[in-house]
Structure formats: structure tokens, C-alpha cells
Amino acid sequence: MVAVETESGLAETSRLTMLNGESLFCERDDRVLFENLDFSLREGQVLQIKGSNGSGKTTLLRILCGLNDSYEGKIFWYGDPIEEKVEQYYSSLIYIGHRVGVNKVLTPVENLRWSCSLQQQVADEEIYAALAKVGLRGFEESQCFTLSAGQQQRVSLAKLLLSHAKLWVLDEPFTTLDASGVKQLEGWLRDHADKGGAVMVTTHHSLSVTDLQMLDLG
Amino acid sequence: MVAVETESGLAETSRLTMLNGESLFCERDDRVLFENLDFSLREGQVLQIKGSNGSGKTTLLRILCGLNDSYEGKIFWYGDPIEEKVEQYYSSLIYIGHRVGVNKVLTPVENLRWSCSLQQQVADEEIYAALAKVGLRGFEESQCFTLSAGQQQRVSLAKLLLSHAKLWVLDEPFTTLDASGVKQLEGWLRDHADKGGAVMVTTHHSLSVTDLQMLDLG
Amino acid sequence: MNQQATTGQAFRATLKRDLIIAYKRKNDLVNPFMFFLIVATLFPIGISPGPDRLGEIAAGVLWISALLASLLAMDNLYRSDYEDGSLEQLLLSPHPLYFLVLAKNISHWLVSGLPVVLVSPLIAYMLNLPDAAYAALFITLLLGTPVLSLLGSIGVALTVGLGSRGLILAVITLPLSVPVLIAGTLTVQETLNGASLGGYLAIMGAMLLAALTLAPLASSAALRISVN
Amino acid sequence: MNQQATTGQAFRATLKRDLIIAYKRKNDLVNPFMFFLIVATLFPIGISPGPDRLGEIAAGVLWISALLASLLAMDNLYRSDYEDGSLEQLLLSPHPLYFLVLAKNISHWLVSGLPVVLVSPLIAYMLNLPDAAYAALFITLLLGTPVLSLLGSIGVALTVGLGSRGLILAVITLPLSVPVLIAGTLTVQETLNGASLGGYLAIMGAMLLAALTLAPLASSAALRISVN
Amino acid sequence: MWLWFSKLGSPKWFYELSGRWLPWLVIPMALLLIVGIVWALLFVPPDYQQGNTIRIMYIHVPFASISLAFFPLMAVAGTITLVWRMKLADMVAKQAAPLGAWFTALALASGSIWGSDIWGTWWIWDGRLTSMLLQFFLLIGVISLRSALEDTDAAAKACAVLSIVGCINVFVIKFSVDWWNTLHQPAGDFSLSDEAANPPEVWVPLVIMIVAIYLFFAVSLILSTRNEILQRERRAQWVQELVEGH
Amino acid sequence: MFETIQFSSLGEFFEMGGYAFNVWSVYMLFILFFFINLYFPLLKKKQIIREQKRRLVVSKESTIEISET
Ligand code: HEM
Ligand SMILES: Nc1ncnc2c1ncn2[C@@H]1O[C@H](COP(=O)(O)OP(=O)(O)OP(=O)(O)O)[C@@H](O)[C@H]1O
Ligand SMILES: Nc1ncnc2c1ncn2[C@@H]1O[C@H](COP(=O)(O)OP(=O)(O)OP(=O)(O)O)[C@@H](O)[C@H]1O
Ligand SMILES: [Mg+2]
Ligand SMILES: [Mg+2]
């Protein structure tokens, strides 16, 4: 049920393993979603999680982020169990889920100002620049409920550009994006990995990045 | 800004025009989303609405379904203004939007039983058969909040198989589906059109159907 | 099979669906009268009067508690339907919205209003309500709570798209409900003073009839606006 | 720039964000005390006592109204954050959740509790509260409403994932709030009977301190459970 | 008829017409107000029971009676909004709600200041007073609904529905509350036609004040509606020309 | 009908037979409300026009920019 393939010809052993899971097991309502699942994610890698609807992709990501604790098995952050490194782990992590974390009443700028401030200090100019990059120039001061589904998604993606987090965990980030948005985001994933970050992403797209690993949940 | 291309070599004039809009105009917050938009949809056609994020695809679909009345222009159902044919129009229409209309507490069967009953009588066996077709066999009696995002989407898509509505209006129906789901849905669209129905769909996918028309909102 | 559904069938299907949802949530069934019970209990605690005093204010306390319970229960009349998109499906039905909204209102009252009415004698006893007032209280609540539900439905329909509904709903609905409160408490009081129930009940019946015919229309219009 | 934010900064950012949201919604500011006003009005209407009688129950009525206003206002403390996913972001912050939750509670009380306290003397007048009780009422409300908010926060955190929150929240929170209600009304009553405020206020102050230190911990734990 | 209707519905037409009307409202308003106030304060004889507090009546009664006109006004405007989708009607309705709240507040304030002497308390739970207070709450409800709904169009229609429902209800409230408890001056007690009880030197200035304050109501409603027009029609050609002309 | 002035002196007029506070506060409230209600709409009109002018200038500038490029 579980298959791990690597597409990059040569694994660069000089890079550290950032996150790895050992013999993960999860069941919901008597249905085993995955068992004996091992994976490891090195710096510079993109791990794409595949699987049909209901195979447990979202569940896996939420487990890794500590948002779901109904699992068995072990997860390590640079070799240490994550429970022991929570603070450090959370300062290096960005998670964008199905619900993107954009308050409808606030403007994109206000949203980013807050959600970034939970991790690091960000100047307003940086926020404006990031919004321009995700194609929201002119919408900086509109309240988010006036934005379309894709535009709201873009607000949350701007966080990727602002943050210095090393690990991105993205749950179907491409869904509402148009063609140009998809291309842009793919570029960011590639750049982030090339700069030594790591990405876990669920998507049905096929990604073009340097060091791609697949994890298939069936 | 608006371009209408038809991909089918020869327009079959024997088929009636089902829905057409004339000089539609819509603005939101001082931004004109579309103006002077004309389109027509014949029986047997699939009309794919394209456009970047925020270009007004969702808005257009909601206008056509009468869920949004902040527009100017005229919409005709088989040649008559829709205001005069509301009842007939609504008995021939299925709309599946961003929010798919699946109650989280009910089971898929109960959901479909209700939402179909608003238009027509449906027997339980048909519902079970439809759910099996969309890949939810075994989930018929699970409450919908235990289903994954894609599975919930599939519940709403089962309605397409159950209904005898002639016009399907679908807003990004592919987003949360996996590869096999995408293929299946595409097949249903094709079949529906071939049987004389019509489809309006927003998606960034490229569809393979017999008579495809494009409407580009820019 | 597979022929058009009649409006009656759509009405029944909607009624049934809402009852099933309430049954599955369980809480929807239990909470309104738990809330009613708790609020009614707060008064003796907060006011701590002697038993006679308590009996004098009992009818008012019961009615106010019922009003608040009805108000709080309103919140989930259209909310989840709005959030998951079912409301759009309801609006796109070929049947007159009036009947579908009425079905939702009826099922809502059955689930949240009726239990409150049924449990009211118990609380009336706890609050020392004079014996002569029991019948009047029960009947006025039976006639009055549906009116409260129907009025509340308008308020919810108007505010269903808003982020922070609870309070604005209250601010809109409570003043609208005051006539029902007055009619209810006054009827109880006047029966205690020896008047016959008949005339007062006629007024409450008229209120109920008017609400039944007009309120769902307003709710339907409001729902269309909110979904827009 | 671009260095790690301190916990203090995250605290301030969260406080500011919630205040901005309240300010933008406007209604969040006005509605709690409008609700308070309206509910307080319902009592004289429902109970229709003479002026003296009214004065006797006034303190209780004010406290119960404040309790209900606080309860209804609670609803939007974590709700919209849960629905749009901001809550997950909050939980994924490297800072102690205690402080972030505290920030949210403080901003919520500033917006919904404080206005109620400030407007209470006006309503106290309309309800014929005896002159001697004004100070006690005001101070007990000032100390008591934050406790109500902090307790309510636990209830909301526990129920934020549920479909029909309003009522279950009430059923959980109201019993928890009873001690505050008792302390508050008793203080007012005893001052009327000539007792000095000091001792009672010490009790209420202790309640506030305990709530400030413990309630956000419980809320944090509850939030983690709800998001799961 | 239809032509006239659609013309009246045009904000531009209303803006221009009201611009021309305004002086003809403002001048009589000012004259009547001065005459009325001077008369009320200086010439009206003190009441044999209430003494000089009777002078409060010349403010209280006009404000109280105009307050009652707001809900019917908003309901009519709301109906026009819903049925004919006339923007102008909604602009009037939008401005009427806060103005109504102010008028109601002033009626309440003047009444309770009057009552502080007559009844010995600032507030009693009497039918008239309570129904006025509830009308005030309803107006606040309309205002907060308007501000809660962000979309102008949706807000217009939602407030229209609420105003219509509220209008019916204001009558029901008034009826039920009067039935419930009445201490306030009944309408009959101060009948304007009853000359024996109320000599002309008492009611003539009252009529003058009522007319003056009605004019004042019209003027301030027109002024704020004109602002609303400018704001909502800001992208129309004529507004831009008007702005550049300033 | 037009009787004489009811007060013999200015002081008496201000005293209002002991009801100075009641009568004058009501009239003051009225006058205050009256002027506020005329003044604010006029002020607002000025604001709107100023704001509009600014917008017009900005939009003109931006159209010029576009036509230049
Ligand atoms: C807060 C307190 C009060 C409120 C809210 C209030 C409200 C009202 C209302 C709604 C009206 C009806 C106007 C109309 O029908 O055209 C009215 C009229 C009147 N009020 Fe008051 N009132 C208050 C206090 C008083 C007091 C203390 C007095 C004097 C004793 C008073 C004397 C009158 C009189 C004489 C009228 C005219 C009656 C008529 O001709 O219909 N009011 N008031
Ligand atoms: N309630 C609203 N008020 C004001 N403007 C709105 C509102 N809803 C949407 N808009 C605006 O309308 C435009 C079109 O939105 P719409 O949802 O139709 O886009 P879309 O083409 O479906 O985009 P997407 O691909 O992201 O779903 C957006 O620019 C948005 O800013
Ligand atoms: N709250 C829950 N209770 C019980 N079972 C659940 C719950 N949430 C999800 N599940 C089950 O867990 C399984 C995996 O769900 P998950 O959301 O992880 O799927 P997914 O791989 O992300 O699918 P999709 O591609 O549709 O998003 C599903 O079969 C679902 O039925
Ligand atoms: Mg998923
Ligand atoms: Mg869209």
C-alpha cells in the first residue's frame, strides 16, 4: 500500500534529514488509513503525498503538524522526537490546510500582519511586496470576503513568501488557483527546496521540482 | 476581454438553444467584471468558463442560477426570459457550487434523498447505485463529517447521476477529486451532453468532450 | 418513479430531513429545554425572593426564559444549511419557497419549542406559580412559542450570512417578540385575577395565524437576500 | 527585521487583531450592550411589578442580563477563527498558547463586557435600583464580567467545532457561572443591608485572579481538543 | 405616471429638485421655529398644575409625534426598494433610520425630563414610554443590520424587509403595550379640538412648533439623502461634473 | 389671545418658576440637536466633495500614465 520512490537520480547525503516518521499507524472508524508508514524528508526535498480521495492525505499532514493526535508511531524533527522540540519545530513550520486561515473581515495586509507575527517580525513593506507577487496588487485594502476563492488562497500563499520557516506543509494548495497561479506556486516550491527548505504537499498535479519524492497512500 | 470559440467543427443547427445571455454586465466594488457579455448554450454543448482568479466565473454562474441579481442584461431559457419560466427553469437545473450542499450530520443517502426530492422522486435503490458509482460504496451510512473533502464532493456529484435535469451548472467540480475521479466526471459530462443535455462548468482543466465551447473572462 | 416531485412531497422531505438532523445531533433536542430550565433557575438564585414573591413573578420568568430559549435555539435554523450550501439548493427548488420555509419552521418548533412547553409545568411548580395559572400558562406558551419561532426565523434569515450572529439576531428579534410576551404574561395574570381565558386566547390565536401566513413569506424573501 | 517574534509581540499582535476585527464589525461593539438593555427591559414588561418590587429584583435582573449578554457575546470568540482556519494557525504558533488565548479573552471582554458594565447604572436607574446599591453593583459587575468571559471562553473552546453551538454553550457555561452570579448579587444585597463592601469584593477579586490564571489554560487545552 | 415615477427615482433628478426646494423649506422652518420658540417660552401662560414645565410640551409633543412617522416611512421606502428596486428609496431609508433614532431619543429625553417633575421619576414602565423605547431598539436593530451587511444591495433589501416587519410590529407593540399598562397622558386628554380645555394661546404655538419641526425633519432628511446620493453615485457623470464645478 | 409676556424680569424668565433645569435642558437639547443636524450633513457634503476631487485627480493621473506608456 505504501511506496516510496525518489525521482532525483542521486540522493545528496550531505543534506540532513529534517523530518521523518517511523511506523506510523492511523485508523478512523475502524478503517485503517495507513500502517507501518515510514517516510523521511531531507532538506532540499519536496515530498508529494498522493492517494485517492479519502486515503488519508489530510489526516497525515495534520498528524505531522500536531493538529491530530489519534495515531501511533514516531515522528522526528532533525532526529529528535517532535514532542521534545515543539517550540523549535513550530517556529520552522508553515501549514496551510483546506481552510486557509484568512479572516474574512480583515484585509489581506491585516491578515498577514497577524499570522506572520505569530512566528516572526515582518515589516509592512514586505507584506505589500509579497501581496504584489501573488497577484493581489490593488486588493491590499479590500476586506477578504470580497475576494474570490482563488484570491483568498493567494493571500494565504503570500505567507510562504514572507516566512523564513524551513518546512512547508501544504494541503492541496493548487485547487483554486488558475493556470498562472499554479505555475507560480510550483516555482516557489522549487526555489524553497533549492534553498535548502523542505516541502510536504498533497496534490493531484504532477510537480516539476528538483528533488521530488512520492508517498502514495493508495 | 471576451472570446467565444467553438471547438466542434460543425454546429448542429437542429439542436435548440437552451440558455443564452445577452449583453450581461456585472460590476462589484467599482470593478467591472464583465460587460456586453453574450453567450449561448445549445443542447448537447459543454460551455467551459475560463478566467484567472477573481475574473468573475463564480459570479457569472450564480447570476445564471438566479442566486445573484446584481447584474444587468437578459437571460433566456429556450427563448423566454428566465423570470417568466422560473419554475420550469429550476426543475431543469442542477447547480453545484463551491459549497457543495452536503449536510455534515446526515449520511450520503439522507443527503441525496432530500436534495433530489426537491426536484423529483427518487427511489433508494437508485441512490445506492449512484453512490456506488461515485466510489462511495461502504460509506453510504457514514455521517458526512467523517468523509474527506473529495468524498464530500463526490456525494454532491452523485446528484448528477440521479437527476433528470437538463442543465448542469458546476463551479470547479474537479478541485478536490483525485485522478480517477476527474476522469469519471469528465465521462459523465460527455455522456450528459451527448444525450442532449447541456453543461456550464468552470475549471482550469482542459476537458475532452464532443462539443466544447469556451467562454474566457480574462 | 423519477417523475417530478409535488410541492407536498418536497414539504414532507424537508420536514423529515430537519427532524432527522435534529435527532442525530441529539443536543438540538435536549438543549432548548435544558437552557430553559437553567435560565429559569437563575432567577431564584439571582433574585432570592421569598416563596410568595417568587410565585408572583413566576409567570413572567417562565415566559422570559421561554423567549430566550427560543431565541438561542433559532441560531441553528438556517445556519448550517447556509454554510454547507444546502440553502442554495433550497432556493433553487422549483417549489414555492413559502412551503419549504414553513416546513423548516415547523420542524424547528417541534424540536425546540414544544419540549419547552411540555416541561414548563414542572418549572412552574419549582417557581411556586399559583395553581390557578397553570392552564393559562401552558396554553399561552403553546400558542405563543410558535409565533416566537416564526418571528425569529425572519431574524435568522436576515442575519444568516453574518459572522457574529447571536447578538444581532437578538437585537432584531427581541423587540419584535415583545407583543407575544405581553399577551402571554397578561393572559396568565388576568386569569389569576379571575378573567376568563377566552378573549385573551383569541388574541393569541390571531397572532399565531397572522404569523403563520406572513412570517414565512418574509423569511423567504430574507433568505433570498442573504444568499445573494 | 525578520527575527523571531517574542511572545509579547505575538500577544500584542493578537490583541490588536481582535480589536480591529471588532472595530470593523462595529456591531460587535454595540450589540452586547444593546442586548443587555433589551433583556433588562423584558423583565418589567414580563413581570410588570410596582416600582418598589422592581427595585427589589433590580440587582438580580441586571446580573442575569449581564450574564446572558456575556454568554451570547461569547459565541464569536473563536468561531470565525475556527471556521476560516485561523485557529489552526494559532495552535501552530511557537508561543505558549496561554498568552495568545489570554489576549483573545482580554480583547473580547474589552469589546463586549466593558460596555455592559459602563451602561449598567443607566439601566439600574430605569429598574429603580435603590441608590445605596449603585456602587456595589458597578464594582461587582466590573470584577465579575471578566470572570464570566474567562469561564465562557472555556465553554466556547469546547464547543467551537459543533454545528449548533449557541445552546450547548449555554448549557455548559451557565452552571459554571452561577457562583459568580451568587457572589455578585449577594454583595449588592448585603451592601443594601448595611454590610461593608470589602469582604465580598475580596472574594470576587480572588475569583477574578483564579480565573485569569487558570481559565486560559483550560481554554487552550479545550481548543487543542476541538481542532483535533 | 410611470415616467414620473422613474424620474422621481432618478437620484440626479431628486438632487437637482431638492436643491431648488431647500430654500423654500428652510425659510419657513426658520421663521416658524423662531416664532414658535419665542411664543412657547415667553407668551404661553403657565399651566395651573404643571406651571412652567408645560413649556416642555412644545418640544416633546412634536418630537414624539414625528418619531412615530419613521417606521411607516421606512416601510414605504422599503416596499419601493423591494418591488421597484428604486435606489433613491433606499437612500432615504438608510438616512431615515439614524435620524429616527435621534428623534426617538429626543422624545424620550424630553419626556423623561418632563416626567422627572410630573411623576417624580425619570422613568416609569408605562405603555407609551415602553413602546417608544422598543421602537428605539427596533431602529437600532435596523441600523446595526445595515452596518453588519457589507454589500450595499443586500443591506438595502434586508433592511427593507426588516422595516416592513418592524412597521407592522410597531403598531402591534403600541396596541399591546397600551393594553398592558398606561399612565402617560392619553391622546384624548389633550385634545386639540377641545377649545374649552385648551385655549388657543396654548395650542396655536404647539401647532406652529409641530409644523416647524416637521419642516426641520424634512430638511435634515433631504440634506443627508443628498450626501448619500453624492456618495453612491460618485462615478456618475453628473456627480463628477458637480464635483469639478466646486 | 396674544397676551403679554409671562415674565416680569429676565431673572424670572431664566428661573422658569423653579423649573429652570427641566425647561432649559430640554430646549438646549433641542437647539443642540437642531444645529448638529444641519451642520453635520453640510460638513459631510464638503468632505465627500473633497474626497471625490482627490479621487478624480488620482484617476486622471493614472489614465495619463497609461496613455503615456
Ligand atoms: C420618556 C417619557 C415620555 C415618552 C417616551 C413620551 C412619548 C410620547 C408619545 C409617543 C406621544 C405621542 C405623540 C402623538 O401621538 O402624536 C406623546 C404625546 C404626549 N406626551 Fe409624552 N412621553 C413621555 C413623557 C411625557 C410626560 C412626562 C408628559 C407630561 C405629563 C407627557 C405629555 C404628553 C402629551 C401632553 C402628549 C400629547 C398627547 C396627544 O395629544 O396625543 N409625555 N408622548
Ligand atoms: N461579496 C462581494 N463583494 C464585493 N466584491 C466581490 C464579492 N464577491 C466577489 N467579489 C469580487 O468579484 C470578483 C469575482 O469573484 P468570483 O468569485 O466570481 O471570481 P472567480 O472567477 O470565481 O475566481 P476563482 O477562480 O478564484 O474562484 C472578485 O474580484 C471579487 O473581488
Ligand atoms: N472526523 C473523522 N471521523 C472519522 N473518520 C474520519 C474523520 N475525518 C476523516 N475521516 C476518514 O479518514 C479518511 C481520510 O480522510 P482525509 O481527509 O485524510 O482524506 P484525504 O486523503 O485528504 O482525501 P481528499 O483527497 O478527499 O482530501 C476518510 O476515509 C474519512 O472517512
Ligand atoms: Mg484532503
Ligand atoms: Mg470561483
Short mmCIF file of N, CA and C and ligand atoms in Angstrom, two decimals, chain A residues 28-29 31 33 52-59 98 172, chain B residues 139 145-151 176, ligand 3:
data_model
loop_
_atom_site.label_atom_id
_atom_site.label_comp_id
_atom_site.label_asym_id
_atom_site.label_seq_id
_atom_site.Cartn_x
_atom_site.Cartn_y
_atom_site.Cartn_z
N ARG A 28 -9.39 5.29 11.34
CA ARG A 28 -10.54 6.12 11.69
C ARG A 28 -11.77 5.28 11.44
N ASP A 29 -12.64 5.27 12.42
CA ASP A 29 -13.87 4.50 12.26
C ASP A 29 -13.57 3.08 11.80
N ARG A 31 -11.45 1.89 9.99
CA ARG A 31 -10.79 1.73 8.70
C ARG A 31 -9.34 2.13 8.88
N LEU A 33 -6.19 3.67 7.83
CA LEU A 33 -5.81 4.59 6.76
C LEU A 33 -4.40 4.26 6.27
N SER A 52 -5.89 8.35 -3.43
CA SER A 52 -7.24 8.68 -3.89
C SER A 52 -7.98 9.42 -2.78
N ASN A 53 -9.17 9.89 -3.10
CA ASN A 53 -9.95 10.63 -2.11
C ASN A 53 -10.24 9.75 -0.92
N GLY A 54 -9.98 10.28 0.26
CA GLY A 54 -10.26 9.53 1.46
C GLY A 54 -9.16 8.58 1.85
N SER A 55 -7.99 8.69 1.23
CA SER A 55 -6.93 7.75 1.56
C SER A 55 -6.14 8.21 2.77
N GLY A 56 -6.37 9.42 3.23
CA GLY A 56 -5.72 9.83 4.47
C GLY A 56 -4.62 10.87 4.32
N LYS A 57 -4.59 11.56 3.21
CA LYS A 57 -3.54 12.56 2.99
C LYS A 57 -3.66 13.69 4.01
N THR A 58 -4.85 14.27 4.07
CA THR A 58 -5.06 15.36 5.01
C THR A 58 -4.77 14.90 6.43
N THR A 59 -5.25 13.72 6.76
CA THR A 59 -5.02 13.21 8.10
C THR A 59 -3.53 13.11 8.41
N HIS A 98 -6.91 22.94 4.20
CA HIS A 98 -8.11 23.19 3.38
C HIS A 98 -8.70 24.54 3.71
N GLU A 172 -3.30 20.45 -0.58
CA GLU A 172 -3.96 20.82 -1.83
C GLU A 172 -3.90 22.33 -2.10
N PHE B 139 -19.60 3.73 2.31
CA PHE B 139 -19.72 4.97 3.09
C PHE B 139 -21.17 5.45 3.13
N PHE B 145 -19.51 14.18 8.01
CA PHE B 145 -18.34 14.87 8.54
C PHE B 145 -17.16 13.91 8.67
N THR B 146 -17.42 12.62 8.59
CA THR B 146 -16.29 11.69 8.63
C THR B 146 -15.70 11.48 7.25
N LEU B 147 -16.27 12.09 6.23
CA LEU B 147 -15.73 11.89 4.88
C LEU B 147 -14.65 12.93 4.59
N SER B 148 -13.74 12.59 3.72
CA SER B 148 -12.70 13.55 3.33
C SER B 148 -13.30 14.56 2.36
N ALA B 149 -12.55 15.62 2.11
CA ALA B 149 -13.04 16.69 1.24
C ALA B 149 -13.50 16.14 -0.11
N GLY B 150 -12.68 15.30 -0.69
CA GLY B 150 -13.03 14.76 -2.00
C GLY B 150 -14.26 13.87 -1.95
N GLN B 151 -14.39 13.13 -0.87
CA GLN B 151 -15.55 12.26 -0.75
C GLN B 151 -16.84 13.05 -0.62
N THR B 176 -11.29 18.94 -5.73
CA THR B 176 -10.80 18.03 -4.70
C THR B 176 -10.76 16.58 -5.17
N1 LIG G 3 -13.60 13.19 11.89
C1 LIG G 3 -13.48 11.98 11.31
N2 LIG G 3 -14.00 10.91 11.89
C2 LIG G 3 -13.91 9.70 11.34
N3 LIG G 3 -13.32 9.46 10.16
C3 LIG G 3 -12.77 10.49 9.52
C4 LIG G 3 -12.83 11.81 10.05
N4 LIG G 3 -12.19 12.63 9.20
C5 LIG G 3 -11.77 11.88 8.18
N5 LIG G 3 -12.13 10.59 8.35
C6 LIG G 3 -11.85 9.47 7.44
O1 LIG G 3 -10.48 9.45 7.20
C7 LIG G 3 -10.23 9.15 5.87
C8 LIG G 3 -9.15 10.07 5.33
O2 LIG G 3 -9.60 11.39 5.28
P1 LIG G 3 -8.66 12.52 4.73
O3 LIG G 3 -9.38 13.81 4.86
O4 LIG G 3 -7.34 12.40 5.36
O5 LIG G 3 -8.54 12.09 3.19
P2 LIG G 3 -7.71 12.76 2.04
O6 LIG G 3 -6.71 11.79 1.59
O7 LIG G 3 -7.22 14.09 2.43
O8 LIG G 3 -8.81 12.87 0.91
P3 LIG G 3 -9.12 14.07 -0.12
O9 LIG G 3 -8.29 13.81 -1.32
O10 LIG G 3 -10.57 13.83 -0.45
O11 LIG G 3 -8.86 15.34 0.56
C9 LIG G 3 -11.53 9.24 5.11
O12 LIG G 3 -11.87 7.95 4.67
C10 LIG G 3 -12.53 9.67 6.13
O13 LIG G 3 -13.69 8.89 6.02
#
